Short mmCIF file of C-alpha atoms and ligand atoms in Angstrom, two decimals:
data_model
loop_
_atom_site.label_atom_id
_atom_site.label_comp_id
_atom_site.label_asym_id
_atom_site.label_seq_id
_atom_site.Cartn_x
_atom_site.Cartn_y
_atom_site.Cartn_z
CA MET C 548 -10.41 -28.79 -11.00
CA LYS C 549 -12.39 -25.93 -9.56
CA VAL C 550 -10.92 -22.49 -10.29
CA GLU C 551 -12.04 -19.50 -8.54
CA CYS C 552 -11.04 -15.94 -9.52
CA GLU C 553 -12.80 -12.43 -8.92
CA GLY C 554 -16.07 -14.19 -7.77
CA ASN C 555 -16.56 -16.39 -10.70
CA THR C 556 -15.95 -20.11 -10.68
CA TYR C 557 -14.72 -22.09 -13.77
CA GLU C 558 -14.28 -25.98 -14.12
CA PHE C 559 -11.63 -27.45 -16.11
CA GLU C 560 -11.47 -31.09 -16.77
CA LYS C 561 -7.61 -31.93 -17.64
CA PRO C 562 -4.65 -31.49 -15.41
CA MET C 563 -2.62 -28.71 -16.45
CA GLN C 564 0.37 -26.39 -15.56
CA ALA C 565 -0.50 -23.36 -13.70
CA SER C 566 0.94 -21.19 -16.48
CA ARG C 567 -1.54 -22.63 -19.03
CA LEU C 568 -4.24 -22.14 -16.88
CA LEU C 569 -3.48 -18.31 -16.41
CA GLU C 570 -3.04 -18.08 -20.24
CA GLN C 571 -6.61 -20.03 -20.54
CA LEU C 572 -7.96 -17.10 -18.71
CA SER C 573 -5.87 -14.38 -20.40
CA LEU C 574 -4.27 -13.58 -17.26
CA SER C 575 -0.58 -12.40 -16.75
CA ARG C 576 1.93 -14.06 -14.15
CA GLU C 577 2.68 -10.43 -13.00
CA THR C 578 -0.85 -9.61 -12.00
CA HIS C 579 -2.23 -12.97 -10.67
CA LEU C 580 -1.29 -15.51 -8.31
CA VAL C 581 -2.14 -19.22 -8.44
CA VAL C 582 -3.09 -20.58 -4.94
CA VAL C 583 -3.73 -24.55 -5.24
CA ASN C 584 -5.27 -26.17 -2.12
CA SER C 585 -4.30 -23.03 0.07
CA ARG C 586 -0.61 -23.12 -1.06
CA LEU C 587 1.20 -20.56 -3.50
CA VAL C 588 2.50 -22.47 -6.64
CA THR C 589 5.18 -21.44 -9.51
CA GLU C 590 3.83 -21.39 -12.87
CA ASP C 591 5.37 -24.97 -13.82
CA HIS C 592 3.38 -26.53 -11.10
CA LYS C 593 1.05 -29.10 -12.58
CA ILE C 594 -2.64 -28.58 -11.20
CA ASP C 595 -4.38 -32.16 -10.93
CA ARG C 596 -8.04 -32.61 -11.84
CA ASP C 597 -9.43 -32.78 -8.07
CA ASP C 598 -7.36 -29.35 -6.92
CA GLU C 599 -8.88 -26.48 -5.77
CA VAL C 600 -7.47 -23.49 -7.39
CA LYS C 601 -7.77 -19.55 -6.32
CA LEU C 602 -6.19 -17.07 -8.82
CA ILE C 603 -5.16 -13.85 -6.42
CA ARG C 604 -5.24 -10.63 -8.35
CA VAL C 605 -2.30 -8.73 -6.77
CA VAL C 606 -2.71 -5.17 -8.45
CA SER C 607 -4.94 -2.64 -6.29
CA GLY C 608 -6.46 0.83 -7.28
CA GLY C 609 -3.89 3.31 -5.82
CA MET N 1212 10.90 -25.28 -9.74
CA LYS N 1213 12.93 -25.51 -6.94
CA CYS N 1214 13.89 -23.08 -4.12
CA ARG N 1215 17.39 -21.74 -4.83
CA VAL N 1216 18.24 -21.78 -1.04
CA CYS N 1217 17.06 -25.27 0.29
CA GLY N 1218 16.02 -27.11 -2.69
CA LYS N 1219 12.53 -27.98 -1.86
CA PRO N 1220 9.71 -27.03 -4.24
CA ALA N 1221 9.34 -23.38 -4.71
CA ASN N 1222 6.22 -21.47 -4.08
CA ILE N 1223 7.20 -18.30 -5.70
CA ASN N 1224 9.15 -17.41 -8.76
CA LEU N 1225 10.76 -14.14 -8.77
CA ARG N 1226 11.91 -13.35 -12.34
CA SER N 1227 13.21 -9.87 -11.64
CA TYR N 1228 15.77 -11.12 -9.11
CA LYS N 1229 16.23 -14.50 -10.99
CA THR N 1230 15.27 -16.90 -8.29
CA SER N 1231 12.60 -19.09 -6.84
CA LEU N 1232 12.03 -19.75 -3.46
CA CYS N 1233 9.92 -21.87 -0.90
CA GLU N 1234 7.67 -20.21 1.46
CA ASP N 1235 9.88 -19.65 4.30
CA ASP N 1236 12.92 -18.76 2.47
CA PHE N 1237 10.45 -16.18 0.63
CA ILE N 1238 9.32 -15.00 3.83
CA ALA N 1239 12.98 -14.31 4.97
CA PHE N 1240 14.01 -12.75 1.69
CA LEU N 1241 11.35 -10.38 1.72
CA GLU N 1242 11.63 -9.28 5.49
CA LYS N 1243 15.39 -8.97 4.83
CA ARG N 1244 14.71 -6.37 2.24
CA VAL N 1245 12.29 -4.39 4.38
CA SER N 1246 14.60 -4.45 7.25
CA THR N 1247 17.48 -3.27 4.91
CA THR N 1248 15.19 -0.29 3.50
CA ILE N 1249 14.48 0.62 7.11
CA LYS N 1250 18.15 0.60 7.85
CA LYS N 1251 19.60 1.88 4.81
CA TYR N 1252 17.53 4.99 4.70
CA ARG N 1253 17.47 5.59 8.36
CA LEU N 1254 13.54 5.16 8.40
CA ILE N 1255 13.38 4.35 12.20
CA ASP N 1256 15.65 4.69 15.12
CA GLU N 1257 15.62 3.33 18.59
CA THR N 1258 13.85 6.51 20.04
CA ASP N 1259 11.13 6.66 17.41
CA THR N 1260 7.70 5.38 18.00
CA PRO N 1261 6.03 4.70 14.91
CA ILE N 1262 2.26 4.24 13.86
CA VAL N 1263 1.10 2.47 10.61
CA ALA N 1264 -1.59 3.88 8.34
CA VAL N 1265 -4.01 0.92 7.93
CA SER N 1266 -6.76 0.46 5.49
CA GLY N 1267 -7.43 -3.26 5.68
CA GLY N 1268 -5.88 -3.89 2.27
CA LYS N 1269 -2.97 -6.19 1.75
CA ASP N 1270 -0.32 -3.90 1.79
CA SER N 1271 -1.13 -1.87 4.95
CA LEU N 1272 -1.88 -5.14 6.91
CA SER N 1273 0.86 -6.86 5.72
CA LEU N 1274 3.22 -3.80 6.63
CA TRP N 1275 1.69 -3.71 10.25
CA TYR N 1276 2.35 -7.54 10.69
CA MET N 1277 5.82 -7.26 9.33
CA MET N 1278 6.91 -4.25 11.14
CA ASN N 1279 5.64 -5.78 14.45
CA GLY N 1280 7.62 -9.08 13.69
CA LEU N 1281 10.79 -7.23 13.07
CA GLY N 1282 10.50 -5.69 16.26
CA TYR N 1283 9.20 -2.39 15.23
CA ALA N 1284 6.28 -2.43 17.73
CA SER N 1285 3.72 0.08 15.96
CA ASP N 1286 0.07 0.65 16.99
CA GLY N 1287 -2.34 1.76 13.83
CA ILE N 1288 -4.35 4.66 12.78
CA TYR N 1289 -7.61 3.78 10.29
CA VAL N 1290 -9.56 6.58 8.70
CA ASP N 1291 -13.26 5.31 8.42
CA LEU N 1292 -14.43 7.35 5.61
CA GLY N 1293 -18.11 6.25 6.25
CA ILE N 1294 -18.49 4.38 3.08
CA GLU N 1295 -21.50 2.11 3.33
CA GLY N 1296 -20.30 -1.56 3.75
CA TYR N 1297 -16.85 -1.28 2.50
CA SER N 1298 -15.75 0.79 5.52
CA GLY N 1299 -17.14 -1.67 8.13
CA ARG N 1300 -15.56 -4.47 6.43
CA SER N 1301 -12.36 -2.91 6.08
CA LEU N 1302 -12.36 -1.93 10.02
CA GLU N 1303 -13.30 -5.75 10.65
CA LYS N 1304 -10.15 -6.93 9.22
CA ILE N 1305 -8.31 -4.08 11.04
CA ARG N 1306 -9.70 -5.15 14.35
CA GLN N 1307 -8.82 -8.72 13.72
CA MET N 1308 -5.09 -7.80 13.12
CA ALA N 1309 -5.01 -5.70 16.04
CA ASP N 1310 -5.87 -8.65 18.05
CA ILE N 1311 -3.57 -10.80 16.53
CA LEU N 1312 -0.51 -8.43 16.86
CA GLN N 1313 -2.01 -7.23 20.52
CA ARG N 1314 -1.64 -3.54 19.39
CA LYS N 1315 -3.54 -0.73 19.52
CA VAL N 1316 -5.73 0.94 16.62
CA TYR N 1317 -7.19 4.39 16.59
CA ILE N 1318 -10.05 5.06 14.54
CA PHE N 1319 -11.24 8.27 13.02
CA HIS N 1320 -14.65 8.39 11.74
CA VAL N 1321 -15.37 10.89 9.19
CA ARG N 1322 -19.01 10.73 9.62
CA ASN N 1323 -18.75 11.85 13.28
CA ALA N 1324 -16.33 14.54 12.29
CA LEU N 1325 -18.22 16.18 9.29
CA GLN N 1326 -21.59 14.47 9.71
CA GLU N 1327 -21.37 12.98 6.13
CA GLY N 1328 -19.80 10.09 4.46
CA ILE N 1329 -16.86 10.95 2.16
CA ASP N 1330 -18.72 10.94 -1.27
CA SER N 1331 -21.44 13.52 0.15
CA VAL N 1332 -18.43 15.86 1.35
CA ALA N 1333 -16.74 15.39 -1.87
CA LYS N 1334 -19.71 16.47 -3.78
CA VAL N 1335 -20.49 19.44 -1.81
CA ILE N 1336 -17.21 20.64 -2.00
CA ARG N 1337 -17.04 19.84 -5.93
CA ARG N 1338 -14.01 17.90 -5.58
CA PRO N 1339 -13.45 13.91 -6.87
CA THR N 1340 -14.03 11.67 -4.03
CA CYS N 1341 -10.42 10.58 -4.04
CA SER N 1342 -8.98 13.87 -3.71
CA ALA N 1343 -11.07 14.75 -0.74
CA CYS N 1344 -10.19 11.31 0.79
CA GLY N 1345 -6.52 12.00 0.32
CA THR N 1346 -6.65 15.59 1.95
CA ILE N 1347 -8.71 14.14 5.05
CA LYS N 1348 -6.17 11.01 5.50
CA ARG N 1349 -3.05 13.33 5.18
CA TYR N 1350 -4.32 15.33 7.53
CA ILE N 1351 -5.72 13.01 10.43
CA MET N 1352 -2.87 10.50 9.87
CA ASN N 1353 -0.56 13.70 10.58
CA ARG N 1354 -2.73 14.83 13.39
CA ILE N 1355 -2.74 11.41 15.23
CA CYS N 1356 0.92 11.53 15.59
CA ILE N 1357 1.05 15.13 16.92
CA ASP N 1358 -1.79 14.67 19.34
CA LYS N 1359 -0.54 11.09 20.50
CA GLY N 1360 3.08 11.57 20.33
CA TYR N 1361 3.91 9.03 17.46
CA THR N 1362 7.15 9.94 15.96
CA VAL N 1363 6.92 8.43 12.47
CA LEU N 1364 4.13 7.53 10.07
CA VAL N 1365 4.49 4.38 8.35
CA THR N 1366 2.42 3.96 4.97
CA GLY N 1367 2.06 0.90 2.67
CA HIS N 1368 2.99 2.26 -0.45
CA ASN N 1369 4.54 -0.32 -2.61
CA LEU N 1370 6.87 -0.56 -5.65
CA ASP N 1371 3.79 -0.63 -8.13
CA ASP N 1372 2.38 2.58 -6.35
CA GLU N 1373 5.57 4.26 -6.73
CA ALA N 1374 6.43 3.15 -10.27
CA SER N 1375 2.94 4.13 -11.47
CA ALA N 1376 3.02 7.61 -10.00
CA LEU N 1377 6.58 8.12 -11.21
CA PHE N 1378 5.38 7.11 -14.82
CA GLY N 1379 2.48 9.43 -14.57
CA ASN N 1380 4.88 12.34 -13.61
CA VAL N 1381 7.11 11.79 -16.38
CA LEU N 1382 4.48 11.31 -18.92
CA TYR N 1383 2.91 14.98 -18.13
CA TRP N 1384 6.17 16.08 -16.88
CA LYS N 1385 4.70 17.45 -13.74
CA LYS N 1386 7.77 18.99 -12.43
CA GLU N 1387 6.38 20.05 -9.19
CA TYR N 1388 5.71 16.56 -8.16
CA LEU N 1389 8.47 14.96 -10.08
CA TRP N 1390 11.28 14.85 -7.38
CA LYS N 1391 9.27 14.80 -4.40
CA LYS N 1392 8.87 11.05 -3.99
CA ASN N 1393 11.00 9.10 -1.76
CA VAL N 1394 11.41 6.40 0.92
CA VAL N 1395 11.34 8.74 3.58
CA LEU N 1396 9.87 12.39 3.97
CA GLU N 1397 11.25 14.47 6.90
CA GLY N 1398 8.68 16.35 9.08
CA LYS N 1399 8.66 19.76 10.57
CA GLU N 1400 8.80 20.04 14.11
CA ASP N 1401 5.27 20.24 15.77
CA HIS N 1402 3.68 20.54 12.44
CA LEU N 1403 4.59 17.81 9.98
CA VAL N 1404 5.47 14.17 11.07
CA LYS N 1405 8.23 12.11 9.44
CA LYS N 1406 6.71 9.87 6.88
CA ILE N 1407 8.16 6.56 5.67
CA LYS N 1408 7.45 3.84 3.19
CA PRO N 1409 9.14 0.67 4.20
CA PHE N 1410 7.53 -1.32 1.14
CA PHE N 1411 8.98 1.16 -1.51
CA LEU N 1412 11.12 -1.56 -3.03
CA CYS N 1413 8.58 -4.42 -2.73
CA SER N 1414 6.27 -5.19 -5.77
CA GLU N 1415 2.63 -5.80 -5.01
CA ARG N 1416 3.03 -9.22 -6.24
CA GLU N 1417 5.76 -9.95 -3.46
CA ILE N 1418 3.31 -8.33 -0.89
CA ALA N 1419 0.40 -10.35 -1.70
CA ALA N 1420 2.31 -13.62 -1.80
CA TYR N 1421 3.72 -12.61 1.56
CA ALA N 1422 -0.02 -11.81 2.74
CA ILE N 1423 -1.25 -15.42 1.38
CA MET N 1424 1.70 -17.32 2.98
CA LYS N 1425 1.21 -15.58 6.43
CA GLY N 1426 -2.40 -16.17 6.21
CA ILE N 1427 -3.27 -12.41 6.60
CA ASP N 1428 -6.86 -11.80 6.15
CA TYR N 1429 -7.09 -8.57 4.13
CA ILE N 1430 -10.13 -6.94 2.27
CA TYR N 1431 -9.96 -8.14 -1.25
CA GLU N 1432 -12.57 -5.76 -2.82
CA GLU N 1433 -11.56 -2.35 -3.97
CA CYS N 1434 -12.89 0.82 -2.63
CA PRO N 1435 -15.94 1.75 -4.66
CA PHE N 1436 -14.59 5.07 -5.25
CA SER N 1437 -10.81 4.12 -5.95
CA LYS N 1438 -11.51 3.55 -9.46
CA ASP N 1439 -8.60 5.82 -10.42
CA ALA N 1440 -8.40 4.76 -13.97
CA LYS N 1441 -5.19 6.13 -14.69
CA THR N 1442 -3.43 4.38 -11.97
CA LEU N 1443 -4.66 1.24 -13.05
CA VAL N 1444 -3.68 1.73 -16.75
CA TYR N 1445 -0.04 2.87 -15.76
CA LYS N 1446 0.20 -0.21 -13.46
CA GLY N 1447 -1.09 -2.42 -16.40
CA ILE N 1448 1.29 -1.03 -18.88
CA LEU N 1449 4.27 -1.50 -16.46
CA ASN N 1450 3.33 -4.93 -15.70
CA ARG N 1451 3.14 -5.64 -19.21
CA ILE N 1452 6.76 -4.27 -19.72
CA GLU N 1453 7.84 -6.41 -16.51
CA GLU N 1454 6.30 -9.65 -18.04
CA SER N 1455 8.58 -9.01 -21.04
CA SER N 1456 11.66 -7.59 -19.35
CA PRO N 1457 11.68 -8.64 -15.78
CA GLY N 1458 13.34 -6.32 -13.27
CA THR N 1459 12.06 -3.03 -15.09
CA LYS N 1460 9.89 -1.75 -12.37
CA ILE N 1461 12.57 -2.06 -9.58
CA MET N 1462 15.33 -0.43 -11.75
CA PHE N 1463 12.85 2.38 -12.71
CA VAL N 1464 12.12 3.09 -8.96
CA LYS N 1465 15.96 2.66 -7.82
CA GLY N 1466 17.09 4.60 -10.51
CA TYR N 1467 14.70 7.32 -9.78
CA LEU N 1468 15.87 7.30 -6.18
CA ASN N 1469 19.61 7.42 -7.08
CA VAL N 1470 18.97 10.76 -9.15
CA VAL N 1471 16.92 12.22 -6.45
CA LYS N 1472 19.91 11.74 -4.20
CA GLU N 1473 22.26 13.53 -6.65
CA LYS N 1474 19.82 16.25 -7.02
CA GLY N 1475 19.64 16.42 -3.30
CA ASP N 1476 22.59 18.87 -3.21
CA GLU N 1477 21.12 21.34 -5.35
CA LYS N 1478 18.39 21.80 -2.73
CA GLU N 1479 15.35 24.23 -3.88
CA GLY N 1480 14.66 26.90 -1.41
CA ASP N 1481 11.73 25.85 0.47
CA ARG N 1482 8.69 27.71 -0.21
CA GLU N 1483 8.06 30.03 2.68
CA GLY N 1484 6.43 27.62 5.51
CA ARG N 1485 2.75 28.87 6.40
CA TYR N 1486 0.97 27.05 9.11
CA CYS N 1487 -2.66 26.91 9.71
CA LEU N 1488 -3.80 29.49 12.44
CA GLN N 1489 -6.29 27.07 13.90
CA CYS N 1490 -4.18 23.78 14.11
CA GLY N 1491 -0.78 24.17 12.78
CA TYR N 1492 -0.81 21.84 9.70
CA PRO N 1493 1.17 23.42 6.79
CA THR N 1494 -0.79 25.39 4.47
CA PHE N 1495 -0.65 27.96 1.67
CA SER N 1496 -3.14 30.18 3.39
CA ASP N 1497 -4.43 31.23 6.86
CA LYS N 1498 -6.30 27.87 7.18
CA CYS N 1499 -5.62 24.39 6.27
CA SER N 1500 -8.21 22.59 3.78
CA PHE N 1501 -8.99 20.32 6.82
CA CYS N 1502 -10.00 23.20 8.99
CA ARG N 1503 -12.06 24.54 6.43
CA LEU N 1504 -13.98 21.18 6.00
CA LEU N 1505 -14.59 21.42 9.81
CA ASP N 1506 -16.03 25.00 9.35
CA LYS N 1507 -18.39 23.89 6.64
CA PHE N 1508 -19.48 20.33 7.79
CA GLY N 1509 -18.10 20.09 11.26
CA THR N 1510 -20.05 20.07 14.76
CA GLY N 1511 -17.53 22.56 16.25
CA CYS N 1512 -16.14 19.44 18.33
CA SER N 1513 -12.45 18.93 18.11
CA VAL N 1514 -10.72 16.06 16.13
CA GLU N 1515 -11.52 12.92 18.31
CA PHE N 1516 -10.11 9.41 17.89
CA ASP N 1517 -11.83 5.90 18.96
CA GLN N 1518 -9.37 3.43 20.12
CA TYR N 1519 -9.36 -0.42 19.97
CA GLY N 1520 -7.11 -2.83 21.42
ZN1 ZN R 1869 13.59 -23.01 0.71
ZN1 ZN R 1870 -6.08 23.66 10.15
#
């Protein structure tokens, strides 16, 4: 799967849960939302190999 | 996870509400919270003409969109700080939204009024950029209401903004600010417009989710000057607490509002109100800080607004 986050792109071979993906990138579910194929998903969502993933940071400066 | 309302696959898990929801039910859930906030705190009544302060970010654009959707027809006001690249890209997003909503947006160009961008202005008066920016924004957003007859200024401050500010005020016991925050700040006739924050009880995460679901195209990059390190640190700490104890942020802020309400009775005598002799804006001296900026940088023209839509 292709994962986009803050201008970086990552490739992951195996399918995995959204929560696992956040963990791998050391991101918190409180600060990042997971969008799979343009749809927001919950952390138990299983991401497939050919999915397109975007991680959206929700915190802004102030 | 399944949507608690309809049983379809959920799109968002809200641990602080112990619930998960699909897109449609989440949108309804969040809009309900905002309209309840508006009613409960009497933010807007039928005779009001609100205007939304827009920056191009997720909070202000979602708010502008939602307000109009909820039946509170509102125009927008944007302060163009003249920041290379960033300001133009923000304005683009705002124009797009104005087209979608079929609403007007006023634009104040700092460069036109002060002949310089915000960074140069801040440097000359030896203030941090964000503090000069705050002075100008507060002034202009008030001024547009007085000049064009809007009765309520609506801003996109969210739960995380309020919780982190409150956290900072408590940490350093900034008594002069501590009890001044609220969902609504009343105005002073002809001088200061009423200010409201309908997103006071909505988290950044919820608002970002709303923006994604509604396809709201906002500016994702941060203002190059907004690296307010402290705010980000406080938000980070609160989010870590939230991670292990969901619901802490909303309890913190709601609890605060309750205390403010209790304290409401022991009203502190307002410091003798003075107004700028030039423009009428509240100030502690003869001239407000914006008029002083105009003296220093201005061309002598009055404050003017562009209009789009
Ligand atoms: Zn549902
Ligand atoms: Zn003045």
